[in-house]
C-alpha positions as semicolon CSV with decimal commas, in nm:
position;residue;x (nm);y (nm);z (nm)
1;M;0,000;0,000;0,000
2;S;0,137;0,339;-0,098
3;L;0,120;0,648;0,115
4;F;0,021;0,849;-0,194
5;P;-0,266;0,851;-0,445
6;A;-0,209;0,610;-0,734
7;E;-0,205;0,885;-1,002
8;L;0,071;1,074;-0,818
9;E;0,271;0,758;-0,767
10;A;0,240;0,677;-1,139
11;L;0,365;1,025;-1,228
12;A;0,658;0,992;-0,985
13;S;0,740;0,651;-1,132
14;S;0,749;0,792;-1,485
15;I;0,980;1,072;-1,366
16;I;1,218;0,824;-1,203
17;R;1,224;0,608;-1,518
18;D;1,278;0,905;-1,751
19;F;1,540;1,076;-1,533
20;T;1,727;0,746;-1,482
21;A;1,738;0,686;-1,858
22;R;1,864;1,040;-1,917
23;G;2,112;1,049;-1,626
24;L;1,935;1,341;-1,456
25;T;1,931;1,408;-1,082
26;I;1,692;1,595;-0,851
27;A;1,708;1,800;-0,532
28;T;1,394;1,923;-0,357
29;A;1,347;2,224;-0,130
30;E;1,021;2,205;0,058
31;S;0,838;2,421;0,304
32;C;0,460;2,366;0,305
33;T;0,488;2,008;0,176
34;G;0,731;1,909;0,452
35;G;0,917;1,652;0,242
36;L;0,625;1,498;0,053
37;I;0,784;1,562;-0,288
38;A;1,101;1,380;-0,188
39;G;0,881;1,121;-0,020
40;I;0,681;1,035;-0,329
41;L;0,991;1,023;-0,547
42;T;1,169;0,791;-0,304
43;E;0,858;0,572;-0,284
44;I;0,969;0,444;-0,626
45;A;1,221;0,161;-0,641
46;G;1,540;0,275;-0,812
47;S;1,492;0,639;-0,711
48;S;1,840;0,650;-0,555
49;A;1,979;0,689;-0,908
50;V;1,784;1,014;-0,943
51;V;1,704;1,172;-0,605
52;D;2,015;1,326;-0,454
53;R;1,862;1,501;-0,153
54;G;1,571;1,693;-0,014
55;F;1,578;2,002;0,204
56;V;1,284;2,056;0,439
57;T;1,310;2,424;0,523
58;Y;0,996;2,508;0,715
59;S;1,139;2,805;0,903
60;N;1,288;3,121;0,756
61;K;1,609;3,041;0,944
62;A;1,632;2,706;0,767
63;K;1,565;2,868;0,430
64;M;1,854;3,108;0,490
65;E;2,100;2,861;0,645
66;M;2,038;2,560;0,422
67;L;1,949;2,721;0,090
68;G;2,099;3,068;0,101
69;V;1,768;3,254;0,083
70;E;1,851;3,616;0,157
71;A;1,711;3,782;0,469
72;D;1,621;4,084;0,256
73;T;1,408;3,863;0,031
74;L;1,218;3,723;0,326
75;R;1,171;4,068;0,475
76;D;1,068;4,240;0,152
77;F;0,856;3,968;-0,010
78;G;0,784;3,711;0,263
79;A;0,846;3,340;0,282
80;V;0,551;3,275;0,051
81;S;0,664;3,456;-0,262
82;M;0,801;3,403;-0,609
83;Q;1,135;3,550;-0,500
84;T;1,172;3,311;-0,206
85;A;1,070;3,007;-0,412
86;L;1,324;3,092;-0,682
87;Q;1,603;3,143;-0,427
88;M;1,511;2,813;-0,261
89;A;1,527;2,627;-0,593
90;R;1,855;2,792;-0,694
91;G;2,005;2,720;-0,353
92;A;1,901;2,355;-0,355
93;R;2,042;2,296;-0,703
94;A;2,366;2,475;-0,620
95;K;2,418;2,292;-0,289
96;A;2,336;1,951;-0,437
97;G;2,489;1,999;-0,782
98;T;2,192;1,824;-0,940
99;S;2,051;1,850;-1,290
100;V;1,729;2,009;-1,162
101;S;1,568;2,123;-0,842
102;V;1,217;2,207;-0,737
103;A;1,109;2,426;-0,446
104;V;0,774;2,499;-0,283
105;T;0,661;2,750;-0,025
106;G;0,302;2,824;0,063
107;I;0,011;2,833;0,303
108;A;-0,151;2,491;0,336
109;G;-0,389;2,596;0,614
110;P;-0,613;2,566;0,787
111;G;-0,492;2,897;0,932
112;G;-0,211;3,134;0,847
113;G;-0,364;3,302;0,546
114;S;-0,434;3,670;0,491
115;E;-0,615;3,879;0,232
116;D;-0,296;3,916;0,028
117;K;-0,178;3,561;0,087
118;P;-0,478;3,334;0,137
119;V;-0,480;2,972;0,245
120;G;-0,402;2,765;-0,062
121;L;-0,148;3,009;-0,209
122;V;0,170;2,826;-0,308
123;H;0,473;2,948;-0,498
124;L;0,673;2,681;-0,679
125;A;1,001;2,713;-0,864
126;A;1,221;2,478;-1,059
127;V;1,572;2,537;-1,185
128;A;1,772;2,346;-1,445
129;R;2,149;2,316;-1,449
130;D;2,174;2,572;-1,731
131;G;2,013;2,828;-1,499
132;T;1,672;2,821;-1,665
133;A;1,416;2,891;-1,395
134;F;1,043;2,829;-1,388
135;H;0,789;2,974;-1,146
136;R;0,424;2,902;-1,083
137;E;0,190;3,078;-0,845
138;M;-0,092;2,845;-0,755
139;R;-0,408;2,946;-0,574
140;Y;-0,559;2,611;-0,487
141;G;-0,810;2,763;-0,246
142;D;-0,897;2,648;0,103
143;L;-0,932;2,280;0,008
144;G;-0,801;2,152;0,338
145;R;-0,440;2,103;0,440
146;E;-0,395;1,755;0,290
147;E;-0,549;1,851;-0,045
148;V;-0,340;2,168;-0,077
149;R;-0,024;1,971;-0,002
150;L;-0,109;1,692;-0,250
151;A;-0,202;1,945;-0,521
152;T;0,135;2,111;-0,459
153;V;0,315;1,778;-0,497
154;R;0,137;1,724;-0,830
155;T;0,237;2,068;-0,959
156;A;0,595;2,018;-0,838
157;L;0,621;1,687;-1,026
158;D;0,492;1,858;-1,341
159;M;0,756;2,128;-1,296
160;L;1,033;1,868;-1,264
161;I;0,931;1,734;-1,605
162;E;0,936;2,089;-1,744
163;A;1,281;2,160;-1,594
164;A;1,418;1,832;-1,729
165;Q;1,356;1,958;-2,081
166;A;1,591;2,251;-2,011
167;A;1,843;2,026;-1,837
168;A;1,878;1,792;-2,133
């Protein structure tokens, strides 16, 4: 029995197969998902050929210390922002030396939202080794904590596929 929905596990499995065949590696940087992206990827047998490491950086301190997110970025834009997500993704890829990285930061709920940054807002970023960066701002809505986190995992997996095209 898997910890994850079958459709997400199938997507993760296809990523592991494709990345293995192409010799690509992954690092994750996760805040609101708390390691679920790395978790679903490592649920797949053979993932050690692809998944180098995952950073769970829930606090701002962790984002700065582990990924090099700048204090000014956190102060000026907040932890849940395009700027922070991009710095997280760049930091993870640089620290790990992987082909691609993906980063997520958001508000899964049930509390913690505001008018400007409501529950269900998630910023995702992916970076390829050539420096190509991708960003998505998702507004999943107040679906419940588990659903926001799983929707974020799905989007992050899609972004890994997108970043792999640039990493080729």
